PDB file of C-alpha atoms in Angstrom:
ATOM      1  CA  UNK A   1    -118.850  34.093  -6.195  1.00  0.00           C
ATOM      2  CA  UNK A   2    -121.550  32.980  -3.808  1.00  0.00           C
ATOM      3  CA  UNK A   3    -122.569  35.203  -0.883  1.00  0.00           C
ATOM      4  CA  UNK A   4    -120.875  32.947   1.702  1.00  0.00           C
ATOM      5  CA  UNK A   5    -117.650  32.874  -0.344  1.00  0.00           C
ATOM      6  CA  UNK A   6    -117.667  36.677  -0.545  1.00  0.00           C
ATOM      7  CA  UNK A   7    -118.273  36.966   3.204  1.00  0.00           C
ATOM      8  CA  UNK A   8    -115.355  34.624   3.935  1.00  0.00           C
ATOM      9  CA  UNK A   9    -113.063  36.363   1.429  1.00  0.00           C
ATOM     10  CA  UNK A  10    -113.947  39.812   2.756  1.00  0.00           C
ATOM     11  CA  UNK A  11    -113.231  38.643   6.303  1.00  0.00           C
ATOM     12  CA  UNK A  12    -109.859  37.213   5.186  1.00  0.00           C
ATOM     13  CA  UNK A  13    -108.961  40.551   3.583  1.00  0.00           C
ATOM     14  CA  UNK A  14    -110.232  42.517   6.611  1.00  0.00           C
ATOM     15  CA  UNK A  15    -107.986  40.595   8.993  1.00  0.00           C
ATOM     16  CA  UNK A  16    -105.001  41.192   6.672  1.00  0.00           C
ATOM     17  CA  UNK A  17    -106.065  44.855   6.534  1.00  0.00           C
ATOM     18  CA  UNK A  18    -105.812  45.136  10.320  1.00  0.00           C
ATOM     19  CA  UNK A  19    -109.311  44.408  11.594  1.00  0.00           C
ATOM     20  CA  UNK A  20    -109.421  42.325  14.763  1.00  0.00           C
ATOM     21  CA  UNK A  21    -112.294  40.221  16.032  1.00  0.00           C
ATOM     22  CA  UNK A  22    -113.419  41.462  19.407  1.00  0.00           C
ATOM     23  CA  UNK A  23    -116.901  40.133  20.212  1.00  0.00           C
ATOM     24  CA  UNK A  24    -119.904  38.187  19.021  1.00  0.00           C
ATOM     25  CA  UNK A  25    -122.853  40.218  17.891  1.00  0.00           C
ATOM     26  CA  UNK A  26    -125.956  39.027  19.709  1.00  0.00           C
ATOM     27  CA  UNK A  27    -128.255  40.533  17.082  1.00  0.00           C
ATOM     28  CA  UNK A  28    -126.559  38.883  14.116  1.00  0.00           C
ATOM     29  CA  UNK A  29    -125.535  35.642  15.773  1.00  0.00           C
ATOM     30  CA  UNK A  30    -122.120  34.371  14.714  1.00  0.00           C
ATOM     31  CA  UNK A  31    -121.454  37.302  12.398  1.00  0.00           C
ATOM     32  CA  UNK A  32    -119.100  38.800  14.959  1.00  0.00           C
ATOM     33  CA  UNK A  33    -117.868  42.347  15.390  1.00  0.00           C
ATOM     34  CA  UNK A  34    -114.471  43.583  14.223  1.00  0.00           C
ATOM     35  CA  UNK A  35    -112.528  46.740  14.919  1.00  0.00           C
ATOM     36  CA  UNK A  36    -109.634  48.609  13.350  1.00  0.00           C
ATOM     37  CA  UNK A  37    -108.249  51.691  15.069  1.00  0.00           C
ATOM     38  CA  UNK A  38    -111.045  54.269  14.824  1.00  0.00           C
ATOM     39  CA  UNK A  39    -113.544  51.923  13.143  1.00  0.00           C
ATOM     40  CA  UNK A  40    -115.324  49.994  15.869  1.00  0.00           C
ATOM     41  CA  UNK A  41    -118.281  47.705  15.499  1.00  0.00           C
ATOM     42  CA  UNK A  42    -117.841  46.587  11.901  1.00  0.00           C
ATOM     43  CA  UNK A  43    -119.839  43.459  11.153  1.00  0.00           C
ATOM     44  CA  UNK A  44    -118.551  40.935   8.631  1.00  0.00           C
ATOM     45  CA  UNK A  45    -121.376  42.000   6.370  1.00  0.00           C
ATOM     46  CA  UNK A  46    -120.124  45.622   6.498  1.00  0.00           C
ATOM     47  CA  UNK A  47    -116.855  44.826   4.702  1.00  0.00           C
ATOM     48  CA  UNK A  48    -117.002  46.121   1.108  1.00  0.00           C
ATOM     49  CA  UNK A  49    -113.786  44.797  -0.415  1.00  0.00           C
ATOM     50  CA  UNK A  50    -115.741  43.080  -3.187  1.00  0.00           C
ATOM     51  CA  UNK A  51    -117.588  46.246  -4.251  1.00  0.00           C
ATOM     52  CA  UNK A  52    -115.544  49.328  -3.367  1.00  0.00           C
ATOM     53  CA  UNK A  53    -112.233  50.666  -4.654  1.00  0.00           C
ATOM     54  CA  UNK A  54    -111.933  52.718  -1.459  1.00  0.00           C
ATOM     55  CA  UNK A  55    -111.763  49.442   0.489  1.00  0.00           C
ATOM     56  CA  UNK A  56    -109.380  47.706  -1.958  1.00  0.00           C
ATOM     57  CA  UNK A  57    -106.778  50.441  -2.487  1.00  0.00           C
ATOM     58  CA  UNK A  58    -105.481  50.510   1.137  1.00  0.00           C
ATOM     59  CA  UNK A  59    -104.993  46.728   0.922  1.00  0.00           C
ATOM     60  CA  UNK A  60    -102.985  47.114  -2.293  1.00  0.00           C
ATOM     61  CA  UNK A  61    -100.905  49.814  -0.596  1.00  0.00           C
ATOM     62  CA  UNK A  62    -100.185  47.474   2.332  1.00  0.00           C
ATOM     63  CA  UNK A  63     -99.122  44.743  -0.106  1.00  0.00           C
ATOM     64  CA  UNK A  64     -96.762  47.212  -1.798  1.00  0.00           C
ATOM     65  CA  UNK A  65     -95.337  48.247   1.595  1.00  0.00           C
ATOM     66  CA  UNK A  66     -94.473  44.577   2.139  1.00  0.00           C
ATOM     67  CA  UNK A  67     -92.254  44.791  -0.969  1.00  0.00           C
ATOM     68  CA  UNK A  68     -94.558  43.334  -3.610  1.00  0.00           C
ATOM     69  CA  UNK A  69     -95.383  44.922  -6.939  1.00  0.00           C
ATOM     70  CA  UNK A  70     -98.940  45.482  -8.125  1.00  0.00           C
ATOM     71  CA  UNK A  71     -99.903  46.025 -11.743  1.00  0.00           C
ATOM     72  CA  UNK A  72    -103.470  46.902 -12.650  1.00  0.00           C
ATOM     73  CA  UNK A  73    -103.916  47.033 -16.401  1.00  0.00           C
ATOM     74  CA  UNK A  74    -106.511  48.633 -18.647  1.00  0.00           C
ATOM     75  CA  UNK A  75    -107.095  45.235 -20.234  1.00  0.00           C
ATOM     76  CA  UNK A  76    -108.952  44.166 -17.061  1.00  0.00           C
ATOM     77  CA  UNK A  77    -106.154  42.374 -15.294  1.00  0.00           C
ATOM     78  CA  UNK A  78    -104.299  42.549 -12.010  1.00  0.00           C
ATOM     79  CA  UNK A  79    -101.004  40.973 -11.044  1.00  0.00           C
ATOM     80  CA  UNK A  80     -99.256  40.921  -7.678  1.00  0.00           C
ATOM     81  CA  UNK A  81     -95.669  39.659  -7.596  1.00  0.00           C
ATOM     82  CA  UNK A  82     -92.338  40.102  -5.839  1.00  0.00           C
ATOM     83  CA  UNK A  83     -89.433  41.179  -7.998  1.00  0.00           C
ATOM     84  CA  UNK A  84     -86.314  39.019  -7.674  1.00  0.00           C
ATOM     85  CA  UNK A  85     -88.049  36.552  -5.364  1.00  0.00           C
ATOM     86  CA  UNK A  86     -87.278  32.861  -5.582  1.00  0.00           C
ATOM     87  CA  UNK A  87     -89.312  30.865  -6.187  1.00  0.00           C
ATOM     88  CA  UNK A  88     -91.106  33.133  -8.627  1.00  0.00           C
ATOM     89  CA  UNK A  89     -94.545  33.998  -7.290  1.00  0.00           C
ATOM     90  CA  UNK A  90     -97.323  35.754  -9.118  1.00  0.00           C
ATOM     91  CA  UNK A  91    -101.028  36.179  -8.486  1.00  0.00           C
ATOM     92  CA  UNK A  92    -102.795  37.266 -11.643  1.00  0.00           C
ATOM     93  CA  UNK A  93    -106.355  37.439 -12.858  1.00  0.00           C
ATOM     94  CA  UNK A  94    -107.748  38.441 -16.234  1.00  0.00           C
ATOM     95  CA  UNK A  95    -111.414  39.197 -16.723  1.00  0.00           C
ATOM     96  CA  UNK A  96    -114.093  41.557 -17.878  1.00  0.00           C
ATOM     97  CA  UNK A  97    -114.118  43.588 -14.649  1.00  0.00           C
ATOM     98  CA  UNK A  98    -110.913  45.125 -13.286  1.00  0.00           C
ATOM     99  CA  UNK A  99    -112.214  45.382  -9.714  1.00  0.00           C
ATOM    100  CA  UNK A 100    -113.008  41.655  -9.623  1.00  0.00           C
ATOM    101  CA  UNK A 101    -109.530  40.852 -10.976  1.00  0.00           C
ATOM    102  CA  UNK A 102    -107.946  42.981  -8.248  1.00  0.00           C
ATOM    103  CA  UNK A 103    -110.193  41.424  -5.593  1.00  0.00           C
ATOM    104  CA  UNK A 104    -109.352  37.839  -6.630  1.00  0.00           C
ATOM    105  CA  UNK A 105    -105.623  38.587  -6.902  1.00  0.00           C
ATOM    106  CA  UNK A 106    -105.661  40.013  -3.370  1.00  0.00           C
ATOM    107  CA  UNK A 107    -107.479  36.944  -2.017  1.00  0.00           C
ATOM    108  CA  UNK A 108    -104.946  34.556  -3.589  1.00  0.00           C
ATOM    109  CA  UNK A 109    -102.029  36.673  -2.384  1.00  0.00           C
ATOM    110  CA  UNK A 110    -103.317  36.784   1.219  1.00  0.00           C
ATOM    111  CA  UNK A 111    -103.958  33.028   1.294  1.00  0.00           C
ATOM    112  CA  UNK A 112    -100.391  32.432   0.073  1.00  0.00           C
ATOM    113  CA  UNK A 113     -98.930  35.043   2.425  1.00  0.00           C
ATOM    114  CA  UNK A 114    -100.750  33.627   5.465  1.00  0.00           C
ATOM    115  CA  UNK A 115     -99.634  30.046   4.816  1.00  0.00           C
ATOM    116  CA  UNK A 116     -96.106  30.773   3.550  1.00  0.00           C
ATOM    117  CA  UNK A 117     -94.748  33.899   5.208  1.00  0.00           C
ATOM    118  CA  UNK A 118     -97.022  34.888   8.084  1.00  0.00           C
ATOM    119  CA  UNK A 119     -96.671  31.819  10.274  1.00  0.00           C
TER     120      UNK A 119
END
């Protein structure tokens, strides 16, 4: 993924994760500043969903709390789905890096969730 795509994807995940935009950052231009409970002043470039398990795992836990199942496999794959949901939905990636598979599955899930269920 290109740097701009990662920045946009990380921001998408951050908003799903509970970060809220609260001001423009005059030093970094349109980068903007986000906050989440006790974390204040996070720039878009500070989000580490693409590189850190400690950023990804809370997002997976939130997805599970919404009633979806998550399967991360040792064969470098990740699948997010909802049991007994019609129509059948599944977001799955296979690859050579498990973290990237999880990251891409989360992005696809959030895009679907935002346009289908979170109107």
